[in-house]
Structure formats: structure tokens, C-alpha cells
CSV table of C-alpha atoms and ligand atoms in Angstrom, one decimal:
chain,number,residue,atom,x,y,z
J,226,MET,CA,-1.2,-6.8,-25.4
J,227,TYR,CA,-1.4,-4.5,-22.4
J,228,SER,CA,-3.3,-4.5,-19.1
J,229,LYS,CA,-5.6,-1.7,-18.1
J,230,ILE,CA,-7.3,-0.8,-14.8
J,231,ALA,CA,-11.0,-1.5,-15.4
J,232,GLY,CA,-12.2,-0.9,-11.8
J,233,THR,CA,-11.1,0.0,-8.3
J,234,GLY,CA,-12.4,-0.6,-4.8
J,235,ARG,CA,-11.4,-0.2,-1.1
J,236,CYS,CA,-12.5,-1.1,2.3
J,237,LEU,CA,-11.7,0.5,5.6
J,238,PRO,CA,-12.5,-1.0,9.1
J,239,LYS,CA,-15.4,0.6,10.9
J,240,LYS,CA,-13.5,1.7,14.0
J,241,VAL,CA,-11.6,5.0,13.8
J,242,LEU,CA,-8.8,5.9,16.2
J,243,SER,CA,-8.0,9.6,16.4
J,244,ASN,CA,-4.7,11.2,17.6
J,245,ALA,CA,-6.7,12.3,20.7
J,246,ASP,CA,-7.5,8.6,21.4
J,247,LEU,CA,-3.8,7.8,21.1
J,248,GLU,CA,-2.9,10.6,23.6
J,249,LYS,CA,-4.8,8.5,26.2
J,250,ILE,CA,-2.8,5.3,25.4
J,251,VAL,CA,0.8,6.6,25.0
J,252,ASP,CA,2.9,9.7,25.8
J,253,THR,CA,2.2,11.5,22.6
J,254,THR,CA,0.3,14.6,21.3
J,255,ASP,CA,-1.9,15.3,18.4
J,256,GLU,CA,0.5,18.1,17.5
J,257,TRP,CA,3.6,15.8,17.4
J,258,ILE,CA,1.8,13.2,15.2
J,259,LYS,CA,0.3,15.8,12.8
J,260,SER,CA,3.5,17.8,12.4
J,261,ARG,CA,5.9,14.7,12.0
J,262,THR,CA,3.6,12.5,9.9
J,263,GLY,CA,0.5,14.4,8.7
J,264,ILE,CA,-1.7,11.7,10.3
J,265,GLU,CA,-4.9,12.8,12.1
J,266,ARG,CA,-6.8,9.5,12.4
J,267,ARG,CA,-6.6,5.9,11.2
J,268,HIS,CA,-9.0,2.9,10.9
J,269,VAL,CA,-8.3,-0.2,13.0
J,270,VAL,CA,-9.8,-3.6,12.7
J,271,SER,CA,-12.2,-4.9,15.4
J,272,ASP,CA,-15.2,-7.3,15.7
J,273,GLY,CA,-14.0,-10.0,13.4
J,274,GLU,CA,-12.6,-7.8,10.7
J,275,THR,CA,-9.5,-9.3,9.1
J,276,THR,CA,-7.3,-9.0,6.1
J,277,GLY,CA,-9.7,-11.4,4.5
J,278,THR,CA,-12.9,-9.5,5.2
J,279,LEU,CA,-11.3,-6.2,4.1
J,280,SER,CA,-9.9,-7.7,0.9
J,281,GLU,CA,-13.2,-9.3,0.0
J,282,HIS,CA,-15.1,-6.0,0.3
J,283,ALA,CA,-12.5,-4.1,-1.7
J,284,ALA,CA,-12.4,-6.8,-4.3
J,285,ARG,CA,-16.2,-6.9,-4.7
J,286,GLN,CA,-16.2,-3.1,-5.2
J,287,ALA,CA,-13.5,-3.2,-7.8
J,288,MET,CA,-15.3,-6.1,-9.6
J,289,GLU,CA,-18.6,-4.1,-9.6
J,290,ALA,CA,-16.8,-1.0,-10.9
J,291,ALA,CA,-15.3,-3.1,-13.7
J,292,ALA,CA,-18.6,-4.8,-14.4
J,293,VAL,CA,-17.1,-8.3,-14.0
J,294,GLY,CA,-18.2,-11.3,-12.0
J,295,PRO,CA,-16.4,-14.2,-10.3
J,296,ALA,CA,-16.4,-16.3,-13.4
J,297,ASP,CA,-14.5,-13.6,-15.3
J,298,ILE,CA,-11.5,-13.5,-12.9
J,299,ASP,CA,-8.7,-15.7,-14.1
J,300,LEU,CA,-5.9,-14.5,-11.8
J,301,ILE,CA,-5.7,-13.3,-8.1
J,302,VAL,CA,-2.6,-11.7,-6.7
J,303,ILE,CA,-2.7,-10.1,-3.3
J,304,GLY,CA,0.0,-8.1,-1.5
J,305,THR,CA,-0.1,-8.5,2.2
J,306,THR,CA,2.3,-8.9,5.2
J,307,THR,CA,-0.6,-9.8,7.6
J,308,PRO,CA,-2.4,-12.8,6.1
J,309,ASP,CA,-5.2,-14.4,8.0
J,310,GLN,CA,-3.2,-17.7,8.1
J,311,VAL,CA,0.3,-18.9,7.3
J,312,PHE,CA,-1.3,-21.1,4.6
J,313,PRO,CA,-3.4,-21.5,2.5
J,314,ASN,CA,-2.0,-18.3,1.0
J,315,MET,CA,-4.2,-15.2,1.3
J,316,GLY,CA,-4.9,-15.3,-2.4
J,317,CYS,CA,-6.6,-18.7,-2.0
J,318,LEU,CA,-8.5,-17.5,1.1
J,319,LEU,CA,-9.8,-14.5,-0.9
J,320,GLN,CA,-10.6,-16.8,-3.8
J,321,ALA,CA,-12.8,-18.9,-1.6
J,322,ARG,CA,-14.6,-15.8,-0.2
J,323,LEU,CA,-15.3,-14.6,-3.7
J,324,ASP,CA,-16.5,-18.0,-4.9
J,325,ILE,CA,-13.9,-18.1,-7.7
J,326,HIS,CA,-12.6,-21.5,-8.6
J,327,GLY,CA,-9.6,-22.8,-10.5
J,328,CYS,CA,-7.6,-19.7,-11.5
J,329,PRO,CA,-4.1,-19.2,-10.0
J,330,ALA,CA,-4.3,-17.3,-6.7
J,331,PHE,CA,-1.3,-16.3,-4.5
J,332,SER,CA,0.0,-13.7,-2.2
J,333,ILE,CA,3.1,-11.5,-2.3
J,334,GLU,CA,4.9,-10.4,0.8
J,335,ALA,CA,6.8,-7.2,0.1
J,336,ALA,CA,5.7,-5.1,3.0
J,337,CYS,CA,4.4,-1.6,1.9
J,338,THR,CA,5.5,-2.3,-1.7
J,339,GLY,CA,3.3,-5.5,-1.9
J,340,PHE,CA,0.6,-3.9,-4.1
J,341,ILE,CA,3.1,-2.6,-6.6
J,342,TYR,CA,4.8,-6.0,-6.8
J,343,ALA,CA,1.3,-7.7,-7.2
J,344,LEU,CA,0.3,-5.2,-9.9
J,345,SER,CA,3.6,-5.8,-11.8
J,346,ILE,CA,3.2,-9.6,-11.7
J,347,ALA,CA,-0.4,-9.4,-12.8
J,348,ASP,CA,0.5,-7.0,-15.6
J,349,GLN,CA,3.1,-9.6,-16.8
J,350,PHE,CA,0.5,-12.4,-16.8
J,351,VAL,CA,-1.8,-10.2,-18.9
J,352,ARG,CA,0.9,-9.1,-21.3
J,353,ASP,CA,2.0,-12.7,-21.8
J,354,GLY,CA,-1.6,-13.7,-22.6
J,355,LYS,CA,-1.8,-15.9,-19.5
J,356,ALA,CA,-4.7,-13.9,-17.9
J,357,LYS,CA,-7.4,-11.6,-19.3
J,358,CYS,CA,-9.0,-10.4,-16.1
J,359,ALA,CA,-6.9,-10.2,-13.0
J,360,LEU,CA,-7.9,-9.2,-9.5
J,361,VAL,CA,-5.0,-7.3,-7.7
J,362,VAL,CA,-5.3,-6.4,-4.1
J,363,GLY,CA,-3.2,-4.7,-1.4
J,364,ALA,CA,-4.6,-5.5,2.1
J,365,GLU,CA,-3.1,-5.1,5.6
J,366,THR,CA,-4.1,-5.3,9.2
J,367,LEU,CA,-0.7,-4.1,10.7
J,368,THR,CA,-2.4,-2.8,13.8
J,369,ASN,CA,-2.6,-6.5,14.9
J,370,ILE,CA,1.2,-6.7,15.1
J,371,ILE,CA,1.9,-3.3,16.6
J,372,ASP,CA,3.2,-2.8,20.2
J,373,TRP,CA,0.5,-0.4,21.5
J,374,SER,CA,2.9,0.8,24.2
J,375,ASP,CA,5.6,1.9,21.7
J,376,ARG,CA,4.7,5.5,20.8
J,377,ALA,CA,7.3,5.5,18.0
J,378,THR,CA,5.3,3.0,15.9
J,379,CYS,CA,1.8,2.7,17.3
J,380,VAL,CA,0.8,6.2,16.1
J,381,LEU,CA,1.7,5.5,12.5
J,382,PHE,CA,-0.3,2.6,11.3
J,383,GLY,CA,-3.8,1.8,10.2
J,384,ASP,CA,-5.7,-1.0,8.4
J,385,GLY,CA,-7.4,-1.3,5.1
J,386,ALA,CA,-7.6,-2.9,1.7
J,387,GLY,CA,-7.6,-1.6,-1.9
J,388,ALA,CA,-8.2,-3.5,-5.1
J,389,VAL,CA,-8.1,-3.1,-8.8
J,390,VAL,CA,-9.4,-5.3,-11.7
J,391,LEU,CA,-6.9,-5.4,-14.6
J,392,GLN,CA,-8.2,-6.3,-18.0
J,393,ALA,CA,-6.4,-7.1,-21.3
J,394,SER,CA,-6.4,-4.2,-23.6
J,395,ASP,CA,-4.9,-3.2,-27.0
J,396,GLU,CA,-3.5,0.0,-25.5
J,397,PRO,CA,-1.8,0.7,-22.1
J,398,GLY,CA,-2.9,0.7,-19.3
J,399,ILE,CA,0.1,-0.1,-17.2
J,400,MET,CA,2.9,1.5,-19.2
J,401,SER,CA,5.7,0.1,-17.1
J,402,THR,CA,6.5,-1.2,-13.6
J,403,HIS,CA,9.8,-1.1,-11.7
J,404,LEU,CA,10.6,-3.3,-8.8
J,405,HIS,CA,13.6,-3.2,-6.4
J,406,ALA,CA,14.7,-4.7,-3.1
J,407,ASP,CA,17.8,-4.6,-0.9
J,408,GLY,CA,17.9,-7.0,2.0
J,409,ARG,CA,20.9,-5.2,3.5
J,410,TYR,CA,18.3,-2.9,5.2
J,411,LYS,CA,16.4,-5.8,6.8
J,412,ASP,CA,17.1,-4.6,10.3
J,413,LEU,CA,15.7,-1.1,9.9
J,414,LEU,CA,12.0,-2.1,9.6
J,415,TYR,CA,10.9,-5.6,10.5
J,416,PHE,CA,8.6,-7.9,12.5
J,417,PRO,CA,10.9,-10.4,14.3
J,418,SER,CA,8.7,-13.4,14.9
J,419,GLY,CA,8.0,-16.1,12.4
J,420,VAL,CA,7.8,-19.9,11.9
J,421,GLY,CA,11.7,-19.9,12.1
J,422,GLN,CA,11.5,-18.6,15.7
J,423,GLY,CA,8.8,-21.1,16.7
J,424,LEU,CA,5.1,-20.3,16.8
J,425,ASP,CA,5.3,-19.5,20.6
J,426,SER,CA,7.3,-16.4,19.7
J,427,ILE,CA,4.2,-15.1,17.9
J,428,ARG,CA,1.7,-16.2,20.5
J,429,GLU,CA,3.6,-14.6,23.3
J,430,GLY,CA,2.7,-11.3,21.9
J,431,GLN,CA,6.2,-10.1,22.8
J,432,ASN,CA,7.0,-9.2,19.3
J,433,ALA,CA,5.8,-6.3,17.2
J,434,VAL,CA,6.8,-4.1,14.3
J,435,ARG,CA,10.1,-2.5,14.9
J,436,MET,CA,11.4,0.5,13.0
J,437,LYS,CA,14.4,2.8,13.1
J,438,GLY,CA,12.1,5.6,11.8
J,439,ASN,CA,14.7,8.2,11.2
J,440,GLU,CA,17.0,6.0,9.1
J,441,VAL,CA,14.1,4.6,7.2
J,442,PHE,CA,13.0,8.1,6.4
J,443,LYS,CA,16.3,9.1,4.9
J,444,VAL,CA,16.6,6.0,2.6
J,445,ALA,CA,12.9,6.4,1.6
J,446,VAL,CA,13.3,10.0,0.4
J,447,ASN,CA,16.4,9.2,-1.7
J,448,THR,CA,15.1,5.9,-3.1
J,449,LEU,CA,11.7,7.3,-4.0
J,450,GLY,CA,13.3,10.3,-5.7
J,451,ALA,CA,15.4,7.9,-7.8
J,452,ILE,CA,12.6,5.6,-8.8
J,453,VAL,CA,10.4,8.3,-10.1
J,454,GLU,CA,13.3,9.4,-12.4
J,455,GLU,CA,13.9,5.8,-13.4
J,456,THR,CA,10.2,5.4,-14.3
J,457,LEU,CA,10.0,8.6,-16.4
J,458,SER,CA,13.2,7.9,-18.2
J,459,ALA,CA,12.1,4.3,-19.1
J,460,ASN,CA,9.0,5.8,-20.7
J,461,LYS,CA,10.9,8.7,-22.3
J,462,MET,CA,8.6,11.0,-20.4
J,463,THR,CA,9.2,14.2,-18.5
J,464,ARG,CA,7.7,15.4,-15.2
J,465,ALA,CA,5.3,17.6,-17.3
J,466,ASP,CA,3.7,14.4,-18.7
J,467,LEU,CA,2.4,13.3,-15.3
J,468,ASP,CA,-1.1,14.2,-14.2
J,469,TRP,CA,-1.0,12.6,-10.7
J,470,LEU,CA,1.4,11.2,-8.2
J,471,ILE,CA,-0.1,8.4,-6.0
J,472,PRO,CA,2.6,7.8,-3.4
J,473,HIS,CA,2.7,5.3,-0.5
J,474,GLN,CA,1.1,7.2,2.4
J,475,ALA,CA,3.6,6.7,5.2
J,476,ASN,CA,4.5,10.3,6.0
J,477,ILE,CA,3.4,13.7,4.5
J,478,ARG,CA,7.0,14.9,4.7
J,479,ILE,CA,8.3,12.0,2.6
J,480,ILE,CA,5.5,12.6,0.1
J,481,LYS,CA,6.3,16.3,-0.1
J,482,ALA,CA,10.0,15.6,-0.7
J,483,THR,CA,9.1,13.3,-3.6
J,484,ALA,CA,6.7,15.8,-5.1
J,485,ARG,CA,9.3,18.5,-4.8
J,486,LYS,CA,11.9,16.4,-6.6
J,487,LEU,CA,9.4,15.9,-9.4
J,488,GLY,CA,8.6,19.6,-9.4
J,489,MET,CA,4.9,18.6,-8.9
J,490,SER,CA,2.5,20.8,-7.1
J,491,MET,CA,0.8,19.2,-4.1
J,492,ASP,CA,-2.5,19.7,-5.9
J,493,GLN,CA,-1.3,16.9,-8.2
J,494,VAL,CA,-0.6,14.5,-5.3
J,495,ILE,CA,-3.3,12.2,-4.0
J,496,LEU,CA,-3.3,12.3,-0.2
J,497,THR,CA,-5.0,10.0,2.2
J,498,VAL,CA,-2.4,9.8,5.0
J,499,LYS,CA,-4.3,12.3,7.1
J,500,ASP,CA,-7.4,10.0,7.4
J,501,HIS,CA,-5.9,6.5,6.8
J,502,GLY,CA,-2.4,6.7,8.5
J,503,ASN,CA,0.1,4.2,7.1
J,504,THR,CA,-1.8,1.2,5.8
J,505,SER,CA,1.3,-0.4,4.3
J,506,THR,CA,0.5,-2.2,1.1
J,507,ALA,CA,-3.1,-1.0,1.1
J,508,SER,CA,-2.2,2.6,0.9
J,509,VAL,CA,-1.6,3.1,-2.8
J,510,PRO,CA,-4.7,1.1,-4.1
J,511,MET,CA,-6.9,2.8,-1.5
J,512,ALA,CA,-5.6,6.3,-2.5
J,513,LEU,CA,-6.2,5.4,-6.2
J,514,ASP,CA,-9.8,4.4,-5.4
J,515,VAL,CA,-10.5,7.5,-3.3
J,516,ALA,CA,-9.3,9.7,-6.2
J,517,VAL,CA,-11.2,7.8,-8.9
J,518,ARG,CA,-14.4,7.8,-6.9
J,519,ASP,CA,-14.2,11.5,-6.0
J,520,GLY,CA,-13.6,12.4,-9.6
J,521,GLN,CA,-10.1,13.7,-9.3
J,522,ILE,CA,-8.6,11.0,-11.6
J,523,LYS,CA,-10.2,10.8,-15.0
J,524,ARG,CA,-9.9,8.3,-17.8
J,525,GLY,CA,-6.7,9.0,-19.8
J,526,ASP,CA,-4.8,10.7,-16.9
J,527,VAL,CA,-1.2,9.6,-16.4
J,528,LEU,CA,-0.5,8.3,-12.9
J,529,LEU,CA,2.7,7.6,-11.1
J,530,LEU,CA,2.3,5.1,-8.3
J,531,GLU,CA,5.2,4.5,-6.0
J,532,ALA,CA,5.9,2.7,-2.7
J,533,PHE,CA,8.6,1.9,-0.2
J,534,GLY,CA,8.7,-0.5,2.7
J,535,GLY,CA,10.4,-3.1,4.9
J,536,GLY,CA,13.0,-5.3,3.2
J,537,PHE,CA,13.7,-2.7,1.9
J,538,THR,CA,11.5,-3.1,-1.1
J,539,TRP,CA,10.4,-0.3,-3.4
J,540,GLY,CA,8.7,0.0,-6.7
J,541,SER,CA,6.7,2.1,-9.1
J,542,ALA,CA,4.1,1.9,-11.8
J,543,LEU,CA,3.3,4.3,-14.6
J,544,VAL,CA,-0.3,4.0,-15.6
J,545,ARG,CA,-2.6,5.6,-18.1
J,546,TYR,CA,-5.9,5.3,-16.3
N,713,UT7,O1,5.8,2.5,5.4
N,713,UT7,C1,7.1,2.0,5.3
N,713,UT7,C2,8.2,3.0,5.4
N,713,UT7,N1,8.1,3.7,6.6
N,713,UT7,C3,8.4,5.0,6.6
N,713,UT7,O2,8.6,5.5,5.5
N,713,UT7,C4,8.5,5.8,7.9
N,713,UT7,C5,9.7,6.6,7.9
N,713,UT7,N2,9.9,7.4,9.1
N,713,UT7,C6,9.1,8.4,9.5
N,713,UT7,O3,8.1,8.6,9.0
N,713,UT7,C7,9.6,9.2,10.7
N,713,UT7,O4,11.0,8.9,11.0
N,713,UT7,C8,8.8,9.0,12.0
N,713,UT7,C9,7.4,9.6,11.8
N,713,UT7,C10,8.6,7.5,12.3
N,713,UT7,C11,9.4,9.7,13.2
N,713,UT7,O5,9.7,11.1,12.9
N,713,UT7,P1,11.1,11.7,13.1
N,713,UT7,O6,11.0,13.2,12.8
N,713,UT7,O7,12.1,10.9,12.4
N,713,UT7,O8,11.3,11.6,14.7
N,713,UT7,P2,12.4,10.8,15.5
N,713,UT7,O9,12.2,9.3,15.4
N,713,UT7,O10,13.7,11.3,15.1
N,713,UT7,O11,12.0,11.2,17.0
N,713,UT7,C12,12.2,12.5,17.4
N,713,UT7,C13,11.7,12.6,18.9
N,713,UT7,C14,12.4,11.6,19.8
N,713,UT7,O12,12.6,12.3,21.0
N,713,UT7,P3,14.1,12.8,21.4
N,713,UT7,O13,15.0,11.6,21.3
N,713,UT7,O14,14.4,13.8,20.3
N,713,UT7,O15,13.9,13.4,22.7
N,713,UT7,C15,11.3,10.6,20.0
N,713,UT7,O16,11.4,9.9,21.2
N,713,UT7,O17,10.3,12.4,18.9
N,713,UT7,C16,10.1,11.4,19.9
N,713,UT7,N3,8.9,10.6,19.6
N,713,UT7,C17,7.6,11.0,19.9
N,713,UT7,N4,7.2,12.1,20.6
N,713,UT7,C18,5.8,12.2,20.8
N,713,UT7,C19,8.8,9.5,18.8
N,713,UT7,N5,7.5,9.1,18.7
N,713,UT7,C20,6.8,10.0,19.3
N,713,UT7,C21,5.4,10.2,19.5
N,713,UT7,N6,5.0,11.3,20.2
N,713,UT7,N7,4.5,9.3,19.0
């Protein structure tokens, strides 16, 4: 038994913030942001939009594309670092929004790699016969925990949600997933507040995402290069067998470095970083949905999904769409 992607969906907040808008907020330029990151604009939540509302819309789209209803879903796994509440977990909150009852529902916190972790877990459930129709979501509203006076981070991030429906299938589907983490790097990319520091530390608004961008960059390039090799070798495949690379959309320079290592033309790389910015765990499922809906990715294509984020966490999935 394997799992197969039966439908995809995404939701972006209504409000768009361009690089020109950011020039009015911090000491930055459109030229710096574009040349260092590839980002031109990003969507940010406003007017009651939350991780929950974005997830719900993305999930409904994916369910519609898969032609399944709430009664068909027997597992919900959502990757997010910015849940609406500490608990109930974001999976349960999404379950309630979708009027789904009784199936397991939980969230995974693995920063930008959360969706790949969620996909891997859901795939295991389906392979083990424990689920037949899983909803897998990556959703993030990181702009709520950004320091808008810190030009080193505030220009990078955007919000959004992406979703897939995984269904049991006689043939793959998800061919393999590969997950890694190394907590030694915890101080290079983090959000310092939490229950352990007392809730006042969160309410004060003093805290925000902190990143040693340069150091993260170097580890990301090396790690992503290694994981694409690991994924191909586990499947006895070569670079020539891949149709599409769907990378985490943090920085166009990291994406280009990974494509170069794979010997892939940039025409085979799905890119949303220009319009979405870094949406953390939402970036890979949203990029997948963009490419499916605009007809770039077709049934039967072989896709390599990969992500890297705080923790550090990193992971990949090889998928026959
Ligand atoms: O999603 C999870 C994983 N995250 C990532 O993969 C992100 C990895 N890191 C990166 O993408 C890049 O390191 C950044 C885009 C964050 C930064 O690019 P960089 O080329 O590594 O720049 P830098 O941090 O080395 O900064 C270079 C200069 C500095 O000035 P000095 O010290 O050389 O005078 C910064 O102060 O650029 C300055 N700078 C800016 N200037 C204009 C930093 N941010 C800005 C800004 N506008 N927004």
C-alpha cells in the first residue's frame, strides 16, 4: 500500500506588502531585497486572518480537487510554528473548522520543514493501513512574530497555507521521505519566547524571530545538497529521473545552488519566492499547488520536495504525482 497526492490547495492572505512598502518601514531597498533573496512581495495576514483561516481555505481547496468530503478524511496532520492557540493543537482547531469528527488530528512543529514532516507521518499512516484519506497541511503566519524594525528579518517572511489530500493507492505516490534534525543549531534561527519563559514574555511583544542569516545560509546550501543525493540514492534514481524540484522558498540563491548541485535547469524548478517570500512550512505545499494548477506539473511527473528550517530541521520527499 502506498499514498498518492489526490488534490492540492492553497490560501494566501489578501494584503500584499511590496519591497517598496518595506522601504518606508525600515532602512532597506527593493534592490537589496531582490538581489539577496529574490523576493519582490509577500502576503501578510490582517483583518482576522489566522493560521486557522488560511488552513481551512487551503484544505477545502485540496479536498475539492480530490473530490472528497469531510466524512472521507480519516487523518489530519498540520505543520505549523504559529498555531492560533497553544492548545487544542492546530490539527483539532482545523478539524473543527472543517466539521470533521473523530479521526486523529495533530500538529507538527518543525519550522520550515513542518510540511515535509507532516507528509512523511501521514504517508506512514497510509502505508500501515491506519488511514485511507489524509489531509496534510503546512500553514504559517510568521509575520505575527516578526520584529518589524529588524531589517535583517522583516523583509524575508510572508504568510500562507498549502494543503494536500493523500489517498491510499496500489502504486506510489510518495516514493520515499527523509527527515533529519540537529538541535546543535538551535541558536541560529529561533523564536525565544514560550511557555517556559512565562506568558508575559510573549505578550510583551519584545520577542521576535531571530536569525543569523549568513550562517543559516551556509548550512542550508550544504544540507540541501546532501539530502537530494540521499533521496535519489535511496530510490536508485539519478538526477535525470527528476521532472521537478519543489524547494523551500527561502532564498533564490539557496534554490539556485541546490539546482546547480542537481544539474537541473532552473526551468525545472518551481519558484514562488518572488511573490510569496519565505512562508516557512507553507512554502512547499503552496509551490506544489501553484504548479499543479497552472499545468506545469502533470500526473506521472517525478517531484523532489525539500525543505530546511529552524532546529535545524530538514527533509525531503520523492513523489510521483
Ligand atoms: O527558512 C528557513 C531558513 N532560512 C534561510 O534559509 C535564510 C538563509 N539566509 C539568507 O537567506 C541570507 O543570509 C539573508 C537573505 C538573510 C541575508 O543575506 P546575506 O547575503 O547573507 O546578507 P548578510 O546577512 O551577510 O548582510 C549583508 C549586509 C549587512 O551589512 P554590512 O554588515 O555588510 O554593512 C547587513 O546589515 O546587508 C545588510 N542588510 C541589509 N541591507 C539592506 C541586512 N538586511 C538588510 C536589508 N536591507 N533588509
